[in-house]
Coordinates of C-alpha atoms and ligand atoms in Angstrom, one line a residue:
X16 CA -40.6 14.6 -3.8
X17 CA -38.9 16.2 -6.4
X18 CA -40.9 17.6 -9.6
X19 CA -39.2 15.1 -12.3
X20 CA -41.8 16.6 -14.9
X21 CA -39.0 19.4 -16.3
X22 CA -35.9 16.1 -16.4
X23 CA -38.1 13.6 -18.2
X24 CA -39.7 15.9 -20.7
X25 CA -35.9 16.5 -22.2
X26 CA -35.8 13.3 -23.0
X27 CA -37.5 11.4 -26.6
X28 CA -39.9 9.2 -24.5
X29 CA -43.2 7.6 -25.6
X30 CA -46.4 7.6 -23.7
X31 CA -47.2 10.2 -20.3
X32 CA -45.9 9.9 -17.4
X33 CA -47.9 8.8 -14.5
X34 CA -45.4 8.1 -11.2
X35 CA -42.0 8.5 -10.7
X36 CA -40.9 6.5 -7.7
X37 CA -37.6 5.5 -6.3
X38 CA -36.0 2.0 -7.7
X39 CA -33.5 -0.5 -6.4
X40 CA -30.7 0.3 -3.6
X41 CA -27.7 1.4 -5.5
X42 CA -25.0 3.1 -3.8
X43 CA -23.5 5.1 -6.3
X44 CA -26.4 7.1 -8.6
X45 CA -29.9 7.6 -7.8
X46 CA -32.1 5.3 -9.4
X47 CA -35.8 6.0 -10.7
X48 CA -38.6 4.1 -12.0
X49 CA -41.0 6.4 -14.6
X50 CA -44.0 4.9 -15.1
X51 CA -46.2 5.8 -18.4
X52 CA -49.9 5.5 -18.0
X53 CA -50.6 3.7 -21.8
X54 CA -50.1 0.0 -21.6
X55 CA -48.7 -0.5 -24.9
X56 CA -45.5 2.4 -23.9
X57 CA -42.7 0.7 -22.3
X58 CA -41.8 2.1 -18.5
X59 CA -38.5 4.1 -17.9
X60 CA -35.9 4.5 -15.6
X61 CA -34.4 7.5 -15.0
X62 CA -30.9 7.8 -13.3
X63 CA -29.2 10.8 -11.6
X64 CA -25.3 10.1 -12.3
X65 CA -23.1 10.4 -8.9
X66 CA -20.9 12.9 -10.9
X67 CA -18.5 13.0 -8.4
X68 CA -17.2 9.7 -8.9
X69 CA -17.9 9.8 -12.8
X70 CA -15.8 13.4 -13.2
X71 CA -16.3 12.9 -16.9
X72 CA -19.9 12.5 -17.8
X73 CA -19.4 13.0 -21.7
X74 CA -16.8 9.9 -21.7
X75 CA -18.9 8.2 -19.4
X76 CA -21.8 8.3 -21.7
X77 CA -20.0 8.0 -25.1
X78 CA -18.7 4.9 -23.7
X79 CA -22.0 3.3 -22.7
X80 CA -23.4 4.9 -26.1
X81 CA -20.5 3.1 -28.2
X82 CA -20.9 -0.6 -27.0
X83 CA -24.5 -0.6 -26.4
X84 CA -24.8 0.0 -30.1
X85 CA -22.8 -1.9 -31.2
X86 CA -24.5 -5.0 -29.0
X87 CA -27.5 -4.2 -30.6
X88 CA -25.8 -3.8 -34.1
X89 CA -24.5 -7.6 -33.5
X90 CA -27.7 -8.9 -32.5
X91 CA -29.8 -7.4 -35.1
X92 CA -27.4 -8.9 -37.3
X93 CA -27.7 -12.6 -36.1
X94 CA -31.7 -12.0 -36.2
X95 CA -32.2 -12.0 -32.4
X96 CA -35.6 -11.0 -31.4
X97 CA -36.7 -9.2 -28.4
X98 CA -33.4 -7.1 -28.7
X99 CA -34.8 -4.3 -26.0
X100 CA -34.6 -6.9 -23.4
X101 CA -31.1 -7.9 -24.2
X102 CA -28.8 -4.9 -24.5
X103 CA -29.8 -1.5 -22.4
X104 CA -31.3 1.3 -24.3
X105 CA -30.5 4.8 -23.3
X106 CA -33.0 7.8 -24.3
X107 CA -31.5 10.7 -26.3
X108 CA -32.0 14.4 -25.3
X109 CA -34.6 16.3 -26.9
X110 CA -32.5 19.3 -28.2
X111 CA -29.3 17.0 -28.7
X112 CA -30.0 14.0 -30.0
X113 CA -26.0 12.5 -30.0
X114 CA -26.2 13.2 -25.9
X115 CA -28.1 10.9 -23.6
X116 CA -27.2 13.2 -20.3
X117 CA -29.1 15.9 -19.4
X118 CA -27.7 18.7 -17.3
X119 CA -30.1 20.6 -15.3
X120 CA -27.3 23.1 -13.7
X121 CA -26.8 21.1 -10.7
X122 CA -27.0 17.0 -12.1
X123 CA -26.8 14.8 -14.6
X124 CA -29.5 12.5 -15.8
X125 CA -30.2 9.8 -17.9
X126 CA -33.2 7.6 -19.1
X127 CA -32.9 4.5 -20.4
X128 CA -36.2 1.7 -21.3
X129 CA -37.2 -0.7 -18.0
X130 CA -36.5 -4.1 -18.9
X131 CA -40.2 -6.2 -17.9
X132 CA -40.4 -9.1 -16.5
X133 CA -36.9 -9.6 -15.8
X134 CA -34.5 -10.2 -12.3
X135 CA -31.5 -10.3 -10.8
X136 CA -30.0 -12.4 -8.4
X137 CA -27.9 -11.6 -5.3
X138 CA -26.7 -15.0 -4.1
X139 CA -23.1 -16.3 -5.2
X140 CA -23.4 -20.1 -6.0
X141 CA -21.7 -22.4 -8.7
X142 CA -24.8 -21.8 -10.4
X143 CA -25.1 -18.3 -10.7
X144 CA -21.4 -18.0 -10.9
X145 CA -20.9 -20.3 -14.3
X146 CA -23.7 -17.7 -15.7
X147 CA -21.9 -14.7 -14.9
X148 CA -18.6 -16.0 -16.4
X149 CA -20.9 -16.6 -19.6
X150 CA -22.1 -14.0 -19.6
X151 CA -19.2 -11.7 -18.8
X152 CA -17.3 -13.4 -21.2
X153 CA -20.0 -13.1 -24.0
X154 CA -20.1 -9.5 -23.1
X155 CA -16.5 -9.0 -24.0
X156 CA -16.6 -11.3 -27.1
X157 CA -19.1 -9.1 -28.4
X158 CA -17.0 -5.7 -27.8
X159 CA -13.8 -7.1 -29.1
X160 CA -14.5 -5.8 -32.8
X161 CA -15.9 -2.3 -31.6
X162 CA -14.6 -0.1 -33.7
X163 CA -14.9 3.2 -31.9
X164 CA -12.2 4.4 -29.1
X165 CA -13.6 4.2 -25.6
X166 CA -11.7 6.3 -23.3
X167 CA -11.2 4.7 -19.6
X168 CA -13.9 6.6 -17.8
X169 CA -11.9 6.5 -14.3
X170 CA -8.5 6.9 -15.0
X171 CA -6.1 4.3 -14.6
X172 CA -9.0 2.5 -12.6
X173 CA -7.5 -1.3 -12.7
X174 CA -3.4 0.1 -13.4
X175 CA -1.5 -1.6 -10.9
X176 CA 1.9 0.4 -10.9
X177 CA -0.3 3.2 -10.6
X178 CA -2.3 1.8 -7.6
X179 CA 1.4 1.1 -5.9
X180 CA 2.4 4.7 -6.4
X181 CA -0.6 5.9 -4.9
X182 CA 0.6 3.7 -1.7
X183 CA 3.9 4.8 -2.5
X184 CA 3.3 8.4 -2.1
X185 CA 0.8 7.9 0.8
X186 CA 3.9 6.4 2.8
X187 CA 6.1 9.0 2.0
X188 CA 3.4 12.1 3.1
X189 CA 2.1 9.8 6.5
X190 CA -0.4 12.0 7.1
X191 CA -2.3 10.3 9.8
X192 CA 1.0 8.7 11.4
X193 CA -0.4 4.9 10.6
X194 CA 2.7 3.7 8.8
X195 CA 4.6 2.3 11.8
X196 CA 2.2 0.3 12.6
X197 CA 1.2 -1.6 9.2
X198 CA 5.4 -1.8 7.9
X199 CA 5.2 -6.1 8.3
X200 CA 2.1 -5.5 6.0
X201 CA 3.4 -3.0 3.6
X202 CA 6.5 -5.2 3.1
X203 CA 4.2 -8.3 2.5
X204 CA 2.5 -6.1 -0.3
X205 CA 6.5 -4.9 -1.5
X206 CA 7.5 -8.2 -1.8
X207 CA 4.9 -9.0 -4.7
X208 CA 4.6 -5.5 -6.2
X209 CA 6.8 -6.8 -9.3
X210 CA 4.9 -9.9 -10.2
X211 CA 1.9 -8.1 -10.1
X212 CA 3.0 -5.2 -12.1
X213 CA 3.3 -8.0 -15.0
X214 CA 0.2 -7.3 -17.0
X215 CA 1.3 -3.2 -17.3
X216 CA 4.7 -4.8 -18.7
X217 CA 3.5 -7.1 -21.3
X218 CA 1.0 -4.6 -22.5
X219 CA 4.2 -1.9 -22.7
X220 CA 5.8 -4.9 -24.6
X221 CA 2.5 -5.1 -26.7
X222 CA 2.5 -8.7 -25.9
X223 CA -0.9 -8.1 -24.0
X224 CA -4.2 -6.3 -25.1
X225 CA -6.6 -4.1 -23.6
X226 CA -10.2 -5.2 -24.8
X227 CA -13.6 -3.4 -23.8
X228 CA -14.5 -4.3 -20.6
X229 CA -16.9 -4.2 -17.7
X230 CA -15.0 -3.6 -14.9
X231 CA -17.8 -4.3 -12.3
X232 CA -18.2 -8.0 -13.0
X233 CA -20.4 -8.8 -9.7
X234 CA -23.3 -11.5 -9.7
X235 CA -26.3 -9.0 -9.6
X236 CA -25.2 -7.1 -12.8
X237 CA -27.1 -9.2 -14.8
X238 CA -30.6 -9.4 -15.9
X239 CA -32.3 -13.0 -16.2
X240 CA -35.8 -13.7 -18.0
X241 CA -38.4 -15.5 -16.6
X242 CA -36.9 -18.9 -17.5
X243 CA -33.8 -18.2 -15.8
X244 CA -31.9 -17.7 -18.8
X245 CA -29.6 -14.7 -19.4
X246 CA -30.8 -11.6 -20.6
X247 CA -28.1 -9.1 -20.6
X248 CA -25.6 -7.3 -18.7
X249 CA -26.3 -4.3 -16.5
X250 CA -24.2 -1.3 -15.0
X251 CA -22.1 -0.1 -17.6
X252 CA -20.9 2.8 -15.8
X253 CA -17.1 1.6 -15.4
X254 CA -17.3 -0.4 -19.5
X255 CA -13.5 0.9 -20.7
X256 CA -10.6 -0.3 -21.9
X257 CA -8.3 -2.6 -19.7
X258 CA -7.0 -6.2 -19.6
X259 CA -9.6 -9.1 -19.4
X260 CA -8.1 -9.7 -16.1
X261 CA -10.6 -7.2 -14.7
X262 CA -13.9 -8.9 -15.1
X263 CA -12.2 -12.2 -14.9
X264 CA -10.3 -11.2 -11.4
X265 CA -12.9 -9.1 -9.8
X266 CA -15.3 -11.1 -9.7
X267 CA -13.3 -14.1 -8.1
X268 CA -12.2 -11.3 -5.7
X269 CA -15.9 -11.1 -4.0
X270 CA -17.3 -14.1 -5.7
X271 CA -15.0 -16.7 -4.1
X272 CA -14.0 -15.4 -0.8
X273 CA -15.7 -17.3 1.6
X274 CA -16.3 -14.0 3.9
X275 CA -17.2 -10.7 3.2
X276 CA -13.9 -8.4 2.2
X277 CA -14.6 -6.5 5.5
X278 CA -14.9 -9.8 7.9
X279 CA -12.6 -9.2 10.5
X280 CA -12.4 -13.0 10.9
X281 CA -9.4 -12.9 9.2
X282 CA -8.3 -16.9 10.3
X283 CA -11.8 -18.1 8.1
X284 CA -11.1 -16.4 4.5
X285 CA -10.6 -18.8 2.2
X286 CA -10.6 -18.9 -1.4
X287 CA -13.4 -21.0 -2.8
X288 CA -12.3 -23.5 -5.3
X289 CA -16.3 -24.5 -6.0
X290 CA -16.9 -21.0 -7.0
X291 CA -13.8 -20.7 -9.3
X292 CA -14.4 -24.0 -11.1
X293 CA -17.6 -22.6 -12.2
X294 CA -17.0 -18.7 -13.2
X295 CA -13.8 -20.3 -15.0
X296 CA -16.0 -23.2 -17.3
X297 CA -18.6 -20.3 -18.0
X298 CA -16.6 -17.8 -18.8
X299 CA -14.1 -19.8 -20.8
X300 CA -17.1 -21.3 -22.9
X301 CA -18.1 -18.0 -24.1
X302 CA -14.1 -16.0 -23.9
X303 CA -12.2 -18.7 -25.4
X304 CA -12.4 -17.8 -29.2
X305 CA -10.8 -14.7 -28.5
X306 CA -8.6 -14.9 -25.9
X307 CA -4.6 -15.0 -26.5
X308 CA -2.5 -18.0 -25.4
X309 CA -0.8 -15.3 -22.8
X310 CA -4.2 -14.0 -21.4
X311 CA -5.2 -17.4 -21.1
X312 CA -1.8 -18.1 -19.3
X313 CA -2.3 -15.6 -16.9
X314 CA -5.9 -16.5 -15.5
X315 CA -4.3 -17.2 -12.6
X316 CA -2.7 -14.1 -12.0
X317 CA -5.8 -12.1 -13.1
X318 CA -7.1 -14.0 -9.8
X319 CA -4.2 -13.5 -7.2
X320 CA -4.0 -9.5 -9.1
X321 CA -7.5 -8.0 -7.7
X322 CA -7.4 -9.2 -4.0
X323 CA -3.9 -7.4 -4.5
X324 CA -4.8 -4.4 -5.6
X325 CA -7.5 -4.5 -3.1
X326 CA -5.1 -4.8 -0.4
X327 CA -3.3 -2.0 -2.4
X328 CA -5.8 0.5 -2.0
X329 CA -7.4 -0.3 1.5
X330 CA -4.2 0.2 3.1
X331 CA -3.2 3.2 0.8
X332 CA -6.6 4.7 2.0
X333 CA -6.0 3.3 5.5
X334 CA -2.5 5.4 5.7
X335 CA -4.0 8.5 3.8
X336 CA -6.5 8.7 6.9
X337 CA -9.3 7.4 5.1
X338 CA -10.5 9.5 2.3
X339 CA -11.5 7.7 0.0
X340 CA -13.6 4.2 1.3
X341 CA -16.6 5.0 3.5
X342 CA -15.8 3.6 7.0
X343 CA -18.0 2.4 9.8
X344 CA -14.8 2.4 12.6
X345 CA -11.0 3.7 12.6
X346 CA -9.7 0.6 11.9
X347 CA -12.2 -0.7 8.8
X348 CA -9.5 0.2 5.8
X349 CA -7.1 -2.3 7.8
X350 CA -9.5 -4.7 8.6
X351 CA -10.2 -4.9 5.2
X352 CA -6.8 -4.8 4.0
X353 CA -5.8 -8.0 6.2
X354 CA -8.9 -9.7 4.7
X355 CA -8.0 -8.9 0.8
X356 CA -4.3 -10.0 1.9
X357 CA -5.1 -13.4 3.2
X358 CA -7.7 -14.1 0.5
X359 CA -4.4 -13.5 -1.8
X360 CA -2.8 -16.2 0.2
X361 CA -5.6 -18.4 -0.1
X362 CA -5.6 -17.9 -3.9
X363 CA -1.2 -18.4 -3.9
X364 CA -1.9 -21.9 -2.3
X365 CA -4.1 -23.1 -4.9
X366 CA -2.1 -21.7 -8.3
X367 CA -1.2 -25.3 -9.7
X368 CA -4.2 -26.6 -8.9
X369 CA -6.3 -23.5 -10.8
X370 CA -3.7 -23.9 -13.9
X371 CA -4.2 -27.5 -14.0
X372 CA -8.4 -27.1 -14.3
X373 CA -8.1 -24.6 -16.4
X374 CA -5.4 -26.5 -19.0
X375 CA -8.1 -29.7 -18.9
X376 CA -10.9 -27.2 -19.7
X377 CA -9.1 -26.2 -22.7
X378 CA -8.3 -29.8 -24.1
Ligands
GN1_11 C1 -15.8 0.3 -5.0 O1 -18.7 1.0 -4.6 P1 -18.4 -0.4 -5.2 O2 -18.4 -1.5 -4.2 O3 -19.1 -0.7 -6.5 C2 -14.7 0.6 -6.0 C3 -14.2 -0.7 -6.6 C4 -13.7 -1.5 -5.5 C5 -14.8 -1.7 -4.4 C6 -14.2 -2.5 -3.2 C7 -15.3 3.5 -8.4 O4 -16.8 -0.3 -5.7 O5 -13.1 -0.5 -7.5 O6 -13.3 -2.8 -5.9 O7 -15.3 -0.5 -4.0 N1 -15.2 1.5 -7.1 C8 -14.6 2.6 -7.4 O8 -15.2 -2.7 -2.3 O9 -13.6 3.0 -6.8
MG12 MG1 -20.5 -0.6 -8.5

């Protein structure tokens, strides 16, 4: 295995090392547990950041830098105690003490203290779906006084007009000759490309805001205690700024679809109203106090929006020839195009009924 000696030394970290062993199954960086051999020294884990994805590191970390301070900041204030367990704490670098990257001329690393004693869950239920929307929500009511500007660390990740033009232009160029063949789908998607460029008008209007969010709102990016009770949020790599319809939306997107957005069963995705009901009470119980009338309004949107955009960029990668997505078979990109399309429909048969639950919630 790699000598990690040379990476972990650049960081401020207390005790010696004794192992360094790979942690978790994460898809995106490579994640490591450091071990220090003093019981009283807290363990590590060290990440290497999949730089190829996260083009801009420096934003990248500034962002997670900003709001993780400023979490802590908040619950300092409010005389919370065993803070280290409830917001992430990054190392800083040795020589540069306002970085936590290092860059060893080929990666970029990061430390940050192990949470003990802690878990996360993997299974979607009511349950563990009414603490995510707490907690999500929480996460954003604490960020919506940050002070500092966060920069969007992927570029116009959740922008919807600019999602279209990206199918836009992929139609025009053809390049693998697949167009022909999805045009009922493509006009399908056309049909609704105005509705759902509403939130990108009414923030040009600056009738709507963007707030500091997580952008990766999925049930195992949060940390629970022993008790079961909430710790903290985890995976901050996509925290920017964007519309509240991203964590809200996305996770609904995964959440509540009864199949997996790459079950070619296309006849059994459903939207699931169980799920919904619960991610909506939590989240509203923490979000409400801060939330505008018209980003209340347009909860429902926010959950017909993602499985849109979805659709949106499997077929844009689909036509493209599949560059972007990892695919198992030629066809996977459509597959899961026609999944994220008919979850949309799904979610379009129950709009009254999700504005009426969530117009009772608020009385
Ligand atoms: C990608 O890799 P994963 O599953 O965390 C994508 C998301 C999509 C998702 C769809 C950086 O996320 O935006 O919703 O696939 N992340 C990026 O499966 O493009
Ligand atoms: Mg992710």
């Amino acid at each position: 295995m790699k000598d990690f000696s040379n990476i972990v030394n650049n960081f401020a970290i207390k005790g010696r090392v004794e192992s360094v062993k790979p942690l978790g199954n994460g898809l995106i960086n490579d994640t490591y547990i450091v071990k220090t051999s003093d019981e009283s020294t807290s363990d590590y884990v060290l990440q290497r950041i999949n730089h190829h994805i996260f083009t801009d590191v420096d934003t990248l970390q500034d962002n997670i830098a900003a709001v993780t301070s400023h979490i802590r900041r908040k619950l300092t204030n409010a005389g919370e105690k065993d803070i280290d367990r409830k917001v992430l704490n990054f190392l800083p670098v040795k020589d540069n003490p306002s970085k936590t990257y290092f860059y060893d001329g080929e990666s970029y690393w990061r430390m940050m203290v192990f949470i003990p004693h802690a878990h996360t869950l993997e299974a979607v239920t009511p349950e563990s779906s009414r603490f995510a929307g707490k907690a999500f929500g929480n996460f954003q009511a604490m960020l919506v006084d940050i002070d500092k500007n966060l920069k969007e660390s992927i570029p116009d990740f959740h922008n919807m007009e600019f999602r279209l033009k990206q199918l836009h232009d992929a139609v025009a160029a053809d390049p693998a000759g697949r167009v022909k063949e999805v045009k009922p789908l493509l006009d399908e998607l056309e049909s609704r490309a105005d509705e759902m460029c509403k939130a990108e008008r009414l923030y040009r209007e600056g009738k709507l805001p963007k707030r500091i969010c997580h952008c990766d709102t999925k049930v195992n990016n949060m940390m629970f205690d022993e008790d079961g009770s909430v710790l903290c949020v985890i995976d901050l790599d996509t925290v920017m700024p964007s519309f509240i319809f991203s964590d809200y939306g996305d996770f609904l997107r995964t959440g509540a679809n009864s199949l997996a957005e790459d079950d070619p069963n296309i006849d059994g995705v459903e939207f699931n109203m169980a799920i919904f009901r619960a991610f909506t009470e939590g989240y509203l119980s923490s979000a409400k106090a801060f939330l505008t009338p018209i980003e209340i309004e347009n909860l429902p949107y926010a959950v017909a929006l993602f499985p849109y955009m979805q659709a949106v960029r499997f077929l844009t990668d689909y036509i493209n020839g599949d560059t972007y997505y990892k695919i198992k078979y030629p066809e996977h990109n459509l597959v899961r195009t026609r999944n994220q399309f008919k979850l949309l429909q799904s979610i379009e048969a129950h709009t009254d009924e999700m504005k009426e639950f969530i117009k009772e919630k608020l009385k």
